[in-house]
PDB file of C-alpha atoms in Angstrom:
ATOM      1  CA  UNK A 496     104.796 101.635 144.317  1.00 56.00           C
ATOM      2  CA  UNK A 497     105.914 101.272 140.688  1.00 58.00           C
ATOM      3  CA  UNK A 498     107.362  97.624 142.029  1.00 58.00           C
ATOM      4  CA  UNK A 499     103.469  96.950 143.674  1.00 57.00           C
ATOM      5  CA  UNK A 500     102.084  98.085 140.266  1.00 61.00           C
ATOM      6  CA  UNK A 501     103.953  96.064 137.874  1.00 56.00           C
ATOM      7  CA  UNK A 502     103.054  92.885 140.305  1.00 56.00           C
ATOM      8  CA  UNK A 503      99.236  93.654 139.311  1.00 62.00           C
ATOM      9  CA  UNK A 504      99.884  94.778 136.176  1.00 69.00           C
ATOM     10  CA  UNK A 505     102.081  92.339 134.323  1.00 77.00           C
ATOM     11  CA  UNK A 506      99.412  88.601 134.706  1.00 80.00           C
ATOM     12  CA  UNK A 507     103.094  86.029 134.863  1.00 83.00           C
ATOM     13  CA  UNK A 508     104.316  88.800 137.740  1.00 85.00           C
ATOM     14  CA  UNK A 509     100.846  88.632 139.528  1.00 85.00           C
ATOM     15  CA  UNK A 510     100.819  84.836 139.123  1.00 86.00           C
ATOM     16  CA  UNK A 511     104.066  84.573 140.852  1.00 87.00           C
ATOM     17  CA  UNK A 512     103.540  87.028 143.457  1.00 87.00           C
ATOM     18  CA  UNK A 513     100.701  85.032 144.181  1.00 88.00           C
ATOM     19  CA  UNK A 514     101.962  81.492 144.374  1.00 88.00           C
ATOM     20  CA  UNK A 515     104.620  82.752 146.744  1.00 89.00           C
ATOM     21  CA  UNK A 516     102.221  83.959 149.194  1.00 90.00           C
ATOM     22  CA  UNK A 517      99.862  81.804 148.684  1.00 91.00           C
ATOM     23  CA  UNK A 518     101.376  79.377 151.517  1.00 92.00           C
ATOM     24  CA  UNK A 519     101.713  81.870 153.920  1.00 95.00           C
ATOM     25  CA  UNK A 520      98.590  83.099 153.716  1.00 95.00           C
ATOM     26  CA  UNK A 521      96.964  79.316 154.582  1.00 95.00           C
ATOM     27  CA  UNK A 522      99.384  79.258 157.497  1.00 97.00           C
ATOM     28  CA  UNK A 523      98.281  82.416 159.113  1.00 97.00           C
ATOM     29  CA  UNK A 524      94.485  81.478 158.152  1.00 97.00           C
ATOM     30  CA  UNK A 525      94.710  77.719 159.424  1.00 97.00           C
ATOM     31  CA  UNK A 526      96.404  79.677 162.435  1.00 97.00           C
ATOM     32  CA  UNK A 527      93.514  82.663 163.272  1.00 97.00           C
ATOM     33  CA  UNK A 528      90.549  80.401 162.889  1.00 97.00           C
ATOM     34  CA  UNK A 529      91.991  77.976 165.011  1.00 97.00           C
ATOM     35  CA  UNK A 530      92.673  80.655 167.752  1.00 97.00           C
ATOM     36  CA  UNK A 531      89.347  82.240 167.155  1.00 96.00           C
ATOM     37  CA  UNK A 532      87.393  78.554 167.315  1.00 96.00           C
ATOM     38  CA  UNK A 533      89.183  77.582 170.119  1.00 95.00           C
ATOM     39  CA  UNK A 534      88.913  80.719 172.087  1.00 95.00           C
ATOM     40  CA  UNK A 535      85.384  81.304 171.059  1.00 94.00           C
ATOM     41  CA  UNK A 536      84.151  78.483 171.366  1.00 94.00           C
ATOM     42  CA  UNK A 537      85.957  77.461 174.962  1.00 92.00           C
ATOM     43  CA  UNK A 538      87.472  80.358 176.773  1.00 91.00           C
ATOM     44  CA  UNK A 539      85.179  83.765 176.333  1.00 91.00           C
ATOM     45  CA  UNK A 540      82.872  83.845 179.072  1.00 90.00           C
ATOM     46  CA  UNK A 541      78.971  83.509 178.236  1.00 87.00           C
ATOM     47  CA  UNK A 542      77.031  86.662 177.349  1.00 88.00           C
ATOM     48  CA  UNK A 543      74.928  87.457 180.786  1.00 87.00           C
ATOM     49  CA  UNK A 544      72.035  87.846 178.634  1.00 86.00           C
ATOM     50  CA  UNK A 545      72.296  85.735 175.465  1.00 89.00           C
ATOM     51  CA  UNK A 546      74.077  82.793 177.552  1.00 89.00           C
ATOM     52  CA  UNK A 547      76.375  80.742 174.960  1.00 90.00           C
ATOM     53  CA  UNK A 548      74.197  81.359 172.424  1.00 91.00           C
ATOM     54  CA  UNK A 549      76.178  84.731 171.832  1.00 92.00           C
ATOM     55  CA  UNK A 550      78.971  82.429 170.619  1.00 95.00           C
ATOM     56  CA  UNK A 551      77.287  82.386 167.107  1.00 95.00           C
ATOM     57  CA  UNK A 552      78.531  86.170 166.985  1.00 94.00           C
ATOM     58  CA  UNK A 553      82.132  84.362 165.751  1.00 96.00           C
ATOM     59  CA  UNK A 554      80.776  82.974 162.792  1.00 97.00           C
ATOM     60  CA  UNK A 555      77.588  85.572 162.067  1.00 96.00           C
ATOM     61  CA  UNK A 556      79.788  88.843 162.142  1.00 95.00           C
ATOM     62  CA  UNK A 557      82.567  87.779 160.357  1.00 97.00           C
ATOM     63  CA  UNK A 558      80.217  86.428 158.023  1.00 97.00           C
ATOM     64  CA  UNK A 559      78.663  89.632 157.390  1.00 96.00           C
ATOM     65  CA  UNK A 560      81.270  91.844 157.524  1.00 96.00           C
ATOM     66  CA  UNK A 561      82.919  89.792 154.357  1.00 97.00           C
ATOM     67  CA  UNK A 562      79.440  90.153 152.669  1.00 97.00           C
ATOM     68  CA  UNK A 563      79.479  93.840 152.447  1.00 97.00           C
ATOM     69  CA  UNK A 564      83.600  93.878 152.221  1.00 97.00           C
ATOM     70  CA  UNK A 565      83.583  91.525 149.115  1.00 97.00           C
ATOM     71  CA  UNK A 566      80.553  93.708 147.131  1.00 97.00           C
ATOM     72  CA  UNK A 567      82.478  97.254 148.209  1.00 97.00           C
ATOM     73  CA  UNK A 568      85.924  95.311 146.748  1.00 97.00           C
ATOM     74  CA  UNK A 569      83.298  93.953 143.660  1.00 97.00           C
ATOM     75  CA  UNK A 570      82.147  97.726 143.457  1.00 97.00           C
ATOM     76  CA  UNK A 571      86.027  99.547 143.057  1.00 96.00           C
ATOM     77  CA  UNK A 572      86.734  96.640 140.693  1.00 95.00           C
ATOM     78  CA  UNK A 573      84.167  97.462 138.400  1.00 96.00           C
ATOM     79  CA  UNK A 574      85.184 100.935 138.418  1.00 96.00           C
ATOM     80  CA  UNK A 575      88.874 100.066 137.867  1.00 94.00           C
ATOM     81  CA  UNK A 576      87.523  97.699 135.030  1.00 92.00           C
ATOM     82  CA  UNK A 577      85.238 100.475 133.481  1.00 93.00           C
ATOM     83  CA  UNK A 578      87.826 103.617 133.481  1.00 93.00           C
ATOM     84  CA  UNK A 579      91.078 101.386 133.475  1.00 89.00           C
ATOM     85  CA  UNK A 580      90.250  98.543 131.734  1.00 85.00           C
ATOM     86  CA  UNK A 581      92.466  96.436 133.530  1.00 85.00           C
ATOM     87  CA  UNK A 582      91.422  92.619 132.951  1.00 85.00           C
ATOM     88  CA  UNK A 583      93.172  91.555 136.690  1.00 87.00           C
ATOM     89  CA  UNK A 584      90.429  94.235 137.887  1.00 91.00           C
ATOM     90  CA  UNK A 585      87.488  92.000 135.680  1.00 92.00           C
ATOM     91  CA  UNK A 586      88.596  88.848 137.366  1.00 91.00           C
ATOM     92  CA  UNK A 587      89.030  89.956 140.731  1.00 94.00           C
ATOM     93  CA  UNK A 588      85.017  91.577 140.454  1.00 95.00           C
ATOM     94  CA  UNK A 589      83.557  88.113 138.666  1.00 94.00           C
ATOM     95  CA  UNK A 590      85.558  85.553 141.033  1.00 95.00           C
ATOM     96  CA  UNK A 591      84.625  87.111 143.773  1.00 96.00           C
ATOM     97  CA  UNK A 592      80.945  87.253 143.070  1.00 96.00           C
ATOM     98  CA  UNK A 593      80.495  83.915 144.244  1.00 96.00           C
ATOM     99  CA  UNK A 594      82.334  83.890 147.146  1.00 97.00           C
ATOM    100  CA  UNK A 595      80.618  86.960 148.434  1.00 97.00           C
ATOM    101  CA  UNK A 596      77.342  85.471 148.013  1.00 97.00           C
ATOM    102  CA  UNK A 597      78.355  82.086 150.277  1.00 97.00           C
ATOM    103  CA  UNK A 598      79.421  84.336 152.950  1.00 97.00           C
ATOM    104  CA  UNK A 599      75.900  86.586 152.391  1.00 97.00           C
ATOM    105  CA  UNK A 600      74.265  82.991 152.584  1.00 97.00           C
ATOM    106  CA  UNK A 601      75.981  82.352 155.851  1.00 97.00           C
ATOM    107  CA  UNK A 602      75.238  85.432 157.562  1.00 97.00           C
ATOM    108  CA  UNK A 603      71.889  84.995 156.542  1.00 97.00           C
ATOM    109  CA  UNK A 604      71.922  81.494 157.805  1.00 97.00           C
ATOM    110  CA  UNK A 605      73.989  81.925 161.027  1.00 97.00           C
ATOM    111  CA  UNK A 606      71.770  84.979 161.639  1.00 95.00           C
ATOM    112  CA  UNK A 607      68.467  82.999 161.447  1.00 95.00           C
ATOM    113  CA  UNK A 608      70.481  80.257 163.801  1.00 95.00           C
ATOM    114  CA  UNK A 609      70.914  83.101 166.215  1.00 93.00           C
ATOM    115  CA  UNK A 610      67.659  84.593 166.019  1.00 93.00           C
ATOM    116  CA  UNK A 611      65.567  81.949 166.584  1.00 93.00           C
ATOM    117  CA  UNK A 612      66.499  81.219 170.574  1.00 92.00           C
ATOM    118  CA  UNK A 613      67.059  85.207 171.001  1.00 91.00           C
ATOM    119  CA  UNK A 614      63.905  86.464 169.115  1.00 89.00           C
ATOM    120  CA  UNK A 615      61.825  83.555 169.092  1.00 91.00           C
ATOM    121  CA  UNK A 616      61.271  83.483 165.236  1.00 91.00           C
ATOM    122  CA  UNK A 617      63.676  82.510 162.573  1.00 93.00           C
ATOM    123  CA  UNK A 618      63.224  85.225 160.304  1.00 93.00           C
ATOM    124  CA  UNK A 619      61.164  88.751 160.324  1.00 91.00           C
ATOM    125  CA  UNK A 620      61.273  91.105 157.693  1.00 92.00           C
ATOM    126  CA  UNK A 621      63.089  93.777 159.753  1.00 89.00           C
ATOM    127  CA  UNK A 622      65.249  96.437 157.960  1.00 91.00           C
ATOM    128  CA  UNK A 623      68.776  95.014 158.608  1.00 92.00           C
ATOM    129  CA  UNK A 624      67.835  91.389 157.239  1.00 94.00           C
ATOM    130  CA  UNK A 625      65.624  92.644 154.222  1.00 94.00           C
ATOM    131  CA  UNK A 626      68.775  94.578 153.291  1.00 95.00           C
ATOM    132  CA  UNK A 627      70.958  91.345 153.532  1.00 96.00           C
ATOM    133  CA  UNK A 628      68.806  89.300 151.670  1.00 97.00           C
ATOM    134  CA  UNK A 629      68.840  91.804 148.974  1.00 97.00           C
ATOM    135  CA  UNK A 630      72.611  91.771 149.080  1.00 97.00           C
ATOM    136  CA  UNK A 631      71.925  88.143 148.600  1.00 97.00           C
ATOM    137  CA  UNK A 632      70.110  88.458 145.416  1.00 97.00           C
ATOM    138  CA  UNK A 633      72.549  91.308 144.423  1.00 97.00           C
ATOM    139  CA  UNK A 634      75.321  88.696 144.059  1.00 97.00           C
ATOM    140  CA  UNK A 635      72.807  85.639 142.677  1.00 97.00           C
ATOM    141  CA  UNK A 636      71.546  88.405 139.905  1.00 96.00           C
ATOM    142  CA  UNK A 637      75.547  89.455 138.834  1.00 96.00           C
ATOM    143  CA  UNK A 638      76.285  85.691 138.423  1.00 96.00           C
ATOM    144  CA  UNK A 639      73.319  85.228 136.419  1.00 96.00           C
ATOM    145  CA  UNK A 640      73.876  87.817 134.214  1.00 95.00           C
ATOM    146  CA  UNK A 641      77.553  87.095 133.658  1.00 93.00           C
ATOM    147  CA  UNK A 642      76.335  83.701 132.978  1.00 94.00           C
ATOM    148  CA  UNK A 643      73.731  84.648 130.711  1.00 95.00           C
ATOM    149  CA  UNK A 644      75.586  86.998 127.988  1.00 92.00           C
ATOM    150  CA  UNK A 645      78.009  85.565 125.614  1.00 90.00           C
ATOM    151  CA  UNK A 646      79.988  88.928 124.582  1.00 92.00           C
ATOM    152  CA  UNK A 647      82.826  89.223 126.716  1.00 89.00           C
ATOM    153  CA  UNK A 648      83.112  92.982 126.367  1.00 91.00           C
ATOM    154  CA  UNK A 649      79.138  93.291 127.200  1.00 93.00           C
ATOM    155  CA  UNK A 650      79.390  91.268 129.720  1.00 93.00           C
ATOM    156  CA  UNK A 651      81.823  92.947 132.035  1.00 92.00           C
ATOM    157  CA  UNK A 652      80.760  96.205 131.248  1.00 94.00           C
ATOM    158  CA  UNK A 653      76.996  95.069 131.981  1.00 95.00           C
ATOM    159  CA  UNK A 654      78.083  93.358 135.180  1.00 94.00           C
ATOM    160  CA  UNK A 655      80.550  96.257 135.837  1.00 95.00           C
ATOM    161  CA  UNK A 656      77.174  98.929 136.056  1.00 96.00           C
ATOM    162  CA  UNK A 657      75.200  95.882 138.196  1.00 95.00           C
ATOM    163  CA  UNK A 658      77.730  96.084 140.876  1.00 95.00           C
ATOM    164  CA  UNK A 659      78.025  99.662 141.047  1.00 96.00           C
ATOM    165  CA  UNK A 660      74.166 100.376 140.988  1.00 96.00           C
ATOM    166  CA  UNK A 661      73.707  97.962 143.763  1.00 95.00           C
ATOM    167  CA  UNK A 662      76.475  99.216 145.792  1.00 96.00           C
ATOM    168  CA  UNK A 663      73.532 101.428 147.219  1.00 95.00           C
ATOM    169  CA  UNK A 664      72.187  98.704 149.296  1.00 95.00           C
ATOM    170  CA  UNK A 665      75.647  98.700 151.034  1.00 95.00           C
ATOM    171  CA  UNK A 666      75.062 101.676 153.173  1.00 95.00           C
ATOM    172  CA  UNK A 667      71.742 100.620 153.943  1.00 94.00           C
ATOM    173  CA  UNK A 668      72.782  97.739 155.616  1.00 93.00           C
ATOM    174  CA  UNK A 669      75.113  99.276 157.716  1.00 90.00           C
ATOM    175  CA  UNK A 670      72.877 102.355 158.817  1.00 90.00           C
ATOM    176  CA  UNK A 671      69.773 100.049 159.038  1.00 88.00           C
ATOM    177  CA  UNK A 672      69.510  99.622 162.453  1.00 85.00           C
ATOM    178  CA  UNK A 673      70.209 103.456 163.121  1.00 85.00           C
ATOM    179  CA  UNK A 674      67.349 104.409 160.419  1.00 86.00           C
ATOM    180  CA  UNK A 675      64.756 102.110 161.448  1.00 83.00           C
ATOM    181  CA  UNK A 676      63.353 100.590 165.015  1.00 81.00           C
ATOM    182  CA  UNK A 677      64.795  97.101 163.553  1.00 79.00           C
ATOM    183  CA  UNK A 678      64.827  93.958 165.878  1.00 77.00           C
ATOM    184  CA  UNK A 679      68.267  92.963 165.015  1.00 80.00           C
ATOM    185  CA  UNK A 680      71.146  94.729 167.658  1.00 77.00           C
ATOM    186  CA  UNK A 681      73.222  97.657 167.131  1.00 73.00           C
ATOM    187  CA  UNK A 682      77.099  97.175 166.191  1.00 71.00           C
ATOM    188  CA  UNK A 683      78.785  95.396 168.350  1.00 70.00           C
ATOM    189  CA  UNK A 684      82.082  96.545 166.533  1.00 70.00           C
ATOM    190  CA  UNK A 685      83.272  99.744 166.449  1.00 70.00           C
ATOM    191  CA  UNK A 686      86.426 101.185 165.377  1.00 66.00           C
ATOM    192  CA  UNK A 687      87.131 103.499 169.194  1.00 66.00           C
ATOM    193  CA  UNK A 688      84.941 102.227 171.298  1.00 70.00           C
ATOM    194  CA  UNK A 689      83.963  98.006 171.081  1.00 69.00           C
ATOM    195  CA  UNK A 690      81.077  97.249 173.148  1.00 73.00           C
ATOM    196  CA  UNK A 691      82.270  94.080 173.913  1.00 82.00           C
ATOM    197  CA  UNK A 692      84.666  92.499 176.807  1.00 86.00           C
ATOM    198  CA  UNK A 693      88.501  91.734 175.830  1.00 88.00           C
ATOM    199  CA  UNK A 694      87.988  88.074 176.039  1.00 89.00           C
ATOM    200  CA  UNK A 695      85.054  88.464 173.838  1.00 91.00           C
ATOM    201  CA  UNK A 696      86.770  90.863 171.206  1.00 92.00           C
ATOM    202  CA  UNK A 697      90.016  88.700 170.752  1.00 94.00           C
ATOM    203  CA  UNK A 698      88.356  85.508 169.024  1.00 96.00           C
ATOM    204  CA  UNK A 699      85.854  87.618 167.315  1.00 95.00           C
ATOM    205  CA  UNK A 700      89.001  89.846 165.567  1.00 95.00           C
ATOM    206  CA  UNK A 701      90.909  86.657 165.209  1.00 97.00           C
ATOM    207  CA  UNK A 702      87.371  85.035 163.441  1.00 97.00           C
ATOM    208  CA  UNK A 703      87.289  88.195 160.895  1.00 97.00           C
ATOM    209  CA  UNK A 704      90.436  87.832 160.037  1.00 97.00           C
ATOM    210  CA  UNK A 705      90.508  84.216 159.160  1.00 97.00           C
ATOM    211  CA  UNK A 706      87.282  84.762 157.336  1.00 97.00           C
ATOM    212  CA  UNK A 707      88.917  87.804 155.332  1.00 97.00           C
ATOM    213  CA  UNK A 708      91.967  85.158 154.485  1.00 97.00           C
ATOM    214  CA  UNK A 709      89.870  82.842 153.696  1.00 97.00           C
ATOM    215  CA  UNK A 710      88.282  85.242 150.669  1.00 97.00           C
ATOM    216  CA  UNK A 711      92.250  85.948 149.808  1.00 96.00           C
ATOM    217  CA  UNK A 712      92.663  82.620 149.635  1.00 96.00           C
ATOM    218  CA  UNK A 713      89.768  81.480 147.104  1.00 96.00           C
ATOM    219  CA  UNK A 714      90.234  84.891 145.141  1.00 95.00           C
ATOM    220  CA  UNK A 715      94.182  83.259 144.789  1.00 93.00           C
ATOM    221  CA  UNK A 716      93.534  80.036 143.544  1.00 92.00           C
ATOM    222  CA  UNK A 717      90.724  81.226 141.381  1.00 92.00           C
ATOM    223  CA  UNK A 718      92.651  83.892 140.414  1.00 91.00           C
ATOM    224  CA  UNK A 719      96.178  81.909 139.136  1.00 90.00           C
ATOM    225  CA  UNK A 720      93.756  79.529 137.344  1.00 90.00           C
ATOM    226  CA  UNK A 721      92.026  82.100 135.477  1.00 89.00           C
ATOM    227  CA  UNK A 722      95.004  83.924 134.988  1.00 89.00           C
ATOM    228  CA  UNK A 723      96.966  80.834 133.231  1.00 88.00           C
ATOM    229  CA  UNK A 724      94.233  80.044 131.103  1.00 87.00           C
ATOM    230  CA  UNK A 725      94.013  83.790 130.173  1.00 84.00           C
ATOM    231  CA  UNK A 726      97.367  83.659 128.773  1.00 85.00           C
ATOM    232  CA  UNK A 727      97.405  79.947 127.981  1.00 84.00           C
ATOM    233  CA  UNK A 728      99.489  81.127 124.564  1.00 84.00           C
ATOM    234  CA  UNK A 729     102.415  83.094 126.380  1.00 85.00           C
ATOM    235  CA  UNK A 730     106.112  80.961 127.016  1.00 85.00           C
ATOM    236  CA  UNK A 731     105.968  81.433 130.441  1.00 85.00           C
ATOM    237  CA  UNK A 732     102.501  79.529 131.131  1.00 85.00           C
ATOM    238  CA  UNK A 733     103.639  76.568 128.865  1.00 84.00           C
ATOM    239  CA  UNK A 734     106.637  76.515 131.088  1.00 83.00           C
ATOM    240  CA  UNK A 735     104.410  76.050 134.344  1.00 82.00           C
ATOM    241  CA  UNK A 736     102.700  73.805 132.399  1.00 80.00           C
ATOM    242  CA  UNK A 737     105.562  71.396 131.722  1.00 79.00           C
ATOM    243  CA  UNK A 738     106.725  72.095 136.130  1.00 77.00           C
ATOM    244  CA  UNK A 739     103.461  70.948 136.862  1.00 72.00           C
ATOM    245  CA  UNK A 740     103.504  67.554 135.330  1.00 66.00           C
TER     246      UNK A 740
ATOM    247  CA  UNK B 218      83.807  75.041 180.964  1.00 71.00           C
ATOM    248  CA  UNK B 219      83.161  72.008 181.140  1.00 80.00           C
ATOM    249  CA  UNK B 220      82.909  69.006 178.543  1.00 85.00           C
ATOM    250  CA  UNK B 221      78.876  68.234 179.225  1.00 86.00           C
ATOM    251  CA  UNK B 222      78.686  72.290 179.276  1.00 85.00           C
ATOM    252  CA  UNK B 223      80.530  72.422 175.913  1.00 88.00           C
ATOM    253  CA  UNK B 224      78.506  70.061 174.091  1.00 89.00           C
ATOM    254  CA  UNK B 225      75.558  71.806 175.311  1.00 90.00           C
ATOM    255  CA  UNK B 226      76.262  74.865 175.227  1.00 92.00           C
ATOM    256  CA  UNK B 227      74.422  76.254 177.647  1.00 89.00           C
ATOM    257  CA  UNK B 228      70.842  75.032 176.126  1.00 91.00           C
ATOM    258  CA  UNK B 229      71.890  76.278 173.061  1.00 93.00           C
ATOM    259  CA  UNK B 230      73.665  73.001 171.243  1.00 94.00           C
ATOM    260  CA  UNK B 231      70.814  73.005 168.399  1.00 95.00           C
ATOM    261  CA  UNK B 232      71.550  76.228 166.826  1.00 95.00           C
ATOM    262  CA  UNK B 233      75.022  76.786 168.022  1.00 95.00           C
ATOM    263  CA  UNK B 234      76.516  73.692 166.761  1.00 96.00           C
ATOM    264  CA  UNK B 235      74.488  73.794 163.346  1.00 96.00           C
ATOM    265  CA  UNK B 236      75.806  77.716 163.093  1.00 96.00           C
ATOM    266  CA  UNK B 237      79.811  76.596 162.876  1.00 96.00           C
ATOM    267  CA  UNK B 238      78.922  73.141 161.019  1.00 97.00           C
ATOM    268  CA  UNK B 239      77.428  75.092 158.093  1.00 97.00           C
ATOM    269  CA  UNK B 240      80.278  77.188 157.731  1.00 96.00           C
ATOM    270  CA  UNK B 241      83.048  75.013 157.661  1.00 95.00           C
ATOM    271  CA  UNK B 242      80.567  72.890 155.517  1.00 96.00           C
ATOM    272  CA  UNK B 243      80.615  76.248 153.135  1.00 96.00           C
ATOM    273  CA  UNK B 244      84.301  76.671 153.700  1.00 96.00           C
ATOM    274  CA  UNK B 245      85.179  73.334 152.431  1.00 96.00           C
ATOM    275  CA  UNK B 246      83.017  73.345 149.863  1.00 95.00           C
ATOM    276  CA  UNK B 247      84.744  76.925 148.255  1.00 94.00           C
ATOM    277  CA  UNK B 248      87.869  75.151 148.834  1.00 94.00           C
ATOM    278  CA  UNK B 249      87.445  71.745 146.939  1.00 95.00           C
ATOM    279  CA  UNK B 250      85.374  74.170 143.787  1.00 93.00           C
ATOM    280  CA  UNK B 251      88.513  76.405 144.297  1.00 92.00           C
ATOM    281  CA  UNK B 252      90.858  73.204 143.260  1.00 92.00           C
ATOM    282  CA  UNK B 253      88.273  71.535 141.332  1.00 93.00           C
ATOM    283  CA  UNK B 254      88.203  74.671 138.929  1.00 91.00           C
ATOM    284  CA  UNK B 255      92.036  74.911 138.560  1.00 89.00           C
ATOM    285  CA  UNK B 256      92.535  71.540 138.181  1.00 90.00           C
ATOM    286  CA  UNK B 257      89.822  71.782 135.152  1.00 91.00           C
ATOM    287  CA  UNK B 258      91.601  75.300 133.776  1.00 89.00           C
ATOM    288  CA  UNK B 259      95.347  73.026 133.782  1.00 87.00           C
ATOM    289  CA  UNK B 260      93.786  70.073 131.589  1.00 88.00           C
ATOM    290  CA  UNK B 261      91.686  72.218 129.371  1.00 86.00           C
ATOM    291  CA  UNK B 262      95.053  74.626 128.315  1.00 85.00           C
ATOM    292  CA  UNK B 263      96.812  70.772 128.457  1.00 81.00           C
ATOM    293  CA  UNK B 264      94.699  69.796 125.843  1.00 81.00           C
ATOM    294  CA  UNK B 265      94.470  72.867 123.498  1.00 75.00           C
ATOM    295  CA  UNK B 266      98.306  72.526 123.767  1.00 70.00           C
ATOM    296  CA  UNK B 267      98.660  68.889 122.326  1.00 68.00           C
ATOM    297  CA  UNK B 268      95.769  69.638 119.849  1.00 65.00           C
ATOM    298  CA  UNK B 269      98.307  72.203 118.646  1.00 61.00           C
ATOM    299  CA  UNK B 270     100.928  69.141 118.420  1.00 57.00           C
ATOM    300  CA  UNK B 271      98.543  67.221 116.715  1.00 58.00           C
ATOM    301  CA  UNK B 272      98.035  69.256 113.877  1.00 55.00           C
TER     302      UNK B 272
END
C-alpha cells in the first residue's frame, strides 16, 4: 500500500509507473475491442425483436457507462483535490473532463442512431436522455469554467465544487427509467442477473472494457505530459528530456 | 452471417454503420489530441530550457 502510494504520490514515480504500463495497456485495449467488434459485430445472434439493429448496444452502453464512470472518478478527484490537495488528484479531474464529455457525446449520438429505427424519432425529451444531455453540459460547463479563470488555486477549487454539485445528476440517470414511465429500456446489465444471452454478454463486456482502457489510456498520455511540464525544473525531467531527443 | 447480410445488417446498415464509424472517428480523434498535446508540452519545456541557456 505504502509502495501504491508513493507511485501516486511522488509525480517522476507516477510518470514511470505510467510509461511502463502504458504499452500493456494498448495491447490488451487493441486486443478487447477487437474481440468485442468482431464478435459483435459477426458472431452474436440478432435480437428477435430489435433485429441487428441491437448491435449498436456495443458501442451505446459502453459509451454510457464511461460517461457516468468518468464524472463519479471527476467527482472523488475533486474531493481528494479539495481535502488532500494532491495536484495528481487536480489533473486526473481536469484531463478527464474532456474525455468524459466525447464519450457523453457518443452515447448521446449512438443512442439517437439507435432510437431512430426502434422508436421512430431521433430524440424525445424522455427522463433518461434529458439526464444525459445534462451530463453533457455538466462536462462542456467544467471545461468552460476551467478555461475561463486565470487563478490556478480558484480555478480548481471552483471546478472542484462544479463537479461535486453536479454529481447529483449521476443517480438520476441511472434510476431514470425506474422513476419515470421513460421510453428508453431498462438495464440490460446487471451485476447477478444479465438479461442478455452469453453470446450477447461476451462482446458487450469485452466492448466496456476496451472503452474503459481506452479512458486509461488518454488519462496516461495526458497525464505524463502534464506531469513533465509540471515539474519541467526538476533533474529527472531534463533527463527525459535529453532520452527523448 | 453472411457478407450481403453483414453489410446490411439486417435493414439496419444506415444507423448501424454510422453508430461504430463515429466512434472510432471520436477515438482517433482523442488519440491524435492525446499526442498532439504531449508533443506541444515536450517543445514548450524544450524551449524554456534553451532560453535558460541563452541567457
Amino acid at each position: 500500500m505504502q509502495r501504491l502510494t508513493r507511485y501516486f504520490l511522488v509525480p517522476q514515480q507516477c510518470y514511470r509507473f505510467i510509461t511502463d504500463w502504458s504499452p500493456w495497456l494498448t495491447g490488451a485495449f487493441l486486443l478487447t475491442l477487437g474481440y468485442g467488434l468482431i464478435a459483435g459485430l459477426c458472431f452474436a445472434p440478432a435480437d428477435y425483436q430489435q433485429g441487428d439493429g441491437f448491435r449498436i448496444i456495443y458501442v451505446h452502453v459502453p459509451s454510457a457507462l464511461l460517461a457516468m464512470g468518468i464524472y463519479t472518478i471527476m467527482t472523488t478527484t475533486a474531493l481528494i483535490s479539495l481535502v488532500f490537495r494532491i495536484k495528481l488528484a487536480t489533473l486526473v479531474m481536469q484531463i478527464s473532463a474532456p474525455i468524459g464529455a466525447s464519450f457523453t457525446f457518443l452515447a448521446l449520438i449512438t443512442g439517437s442512431l439507435w432510437g431512430k429505427p426502434m422508436w421512430g424519432t431521433w430524440w424525445i425529451w424522455d427522463a433518461r436522455l434529458t439526464s444525459v444531455l445534462i451530463l453533457f453540459f455538466l462536462y462542456l460547463a467544467f471545461i468552460a469554467v476551467r478555461a475561463a479563470i486565470s487563478d490556478p488555486w480558484a480555478r480548481d477549487r471552483i471546478a472542484a465544487w462544479m463537479a461535486i454539485i453536479g454529481f447529483i445528476n449521476i443517480p438520476i440517470i441511472h434510476y431514470s427509467v425506474l422513476w419515470w414511465n421513460t421510453l428508453h429500456q431498462g438495464a440490460t446489465l446487471t451485476v447477478f442477473n444479465p438479461s442478455i444471452a452469453p453470446s450477447m454478454l461476451y462482446p458487450l463486456l469485452s466492448m466496456i472494457i476496451a472503452f474503459a482502457l481506452f479512458y486509461l489510456i488518454l488519462l496516461c498520455q495526458r497525464l505524463c505530459a502534464d506531469i513533465l511540464y509540471q515539474e519541467r525544473k526538476a533533474a529527472w525531467v531534463q533527463e527525459i528530456l535529453h532520452e527523448l531527443t | 452471417m453472411n457478407l450481403h447480410e453483414f453489410y446490411t445488417m439486417g435493414g439496419y446498415a444506415a444507423y448501424v454503420w454510422p453508430a461504430f464509424a463515429v466512434v472510432l472517428g471520436i477515438f482517433g480523434g482523442q488519440w491524435i489530441l492525446a499526442k498532439r498535446h504531449r508533443r506541444k508540452i515536450i517543445l514548450k519545456i524544450k524551449e524554456v530550457s534553451c532560453d535558460k541557456i541563452i541567457k
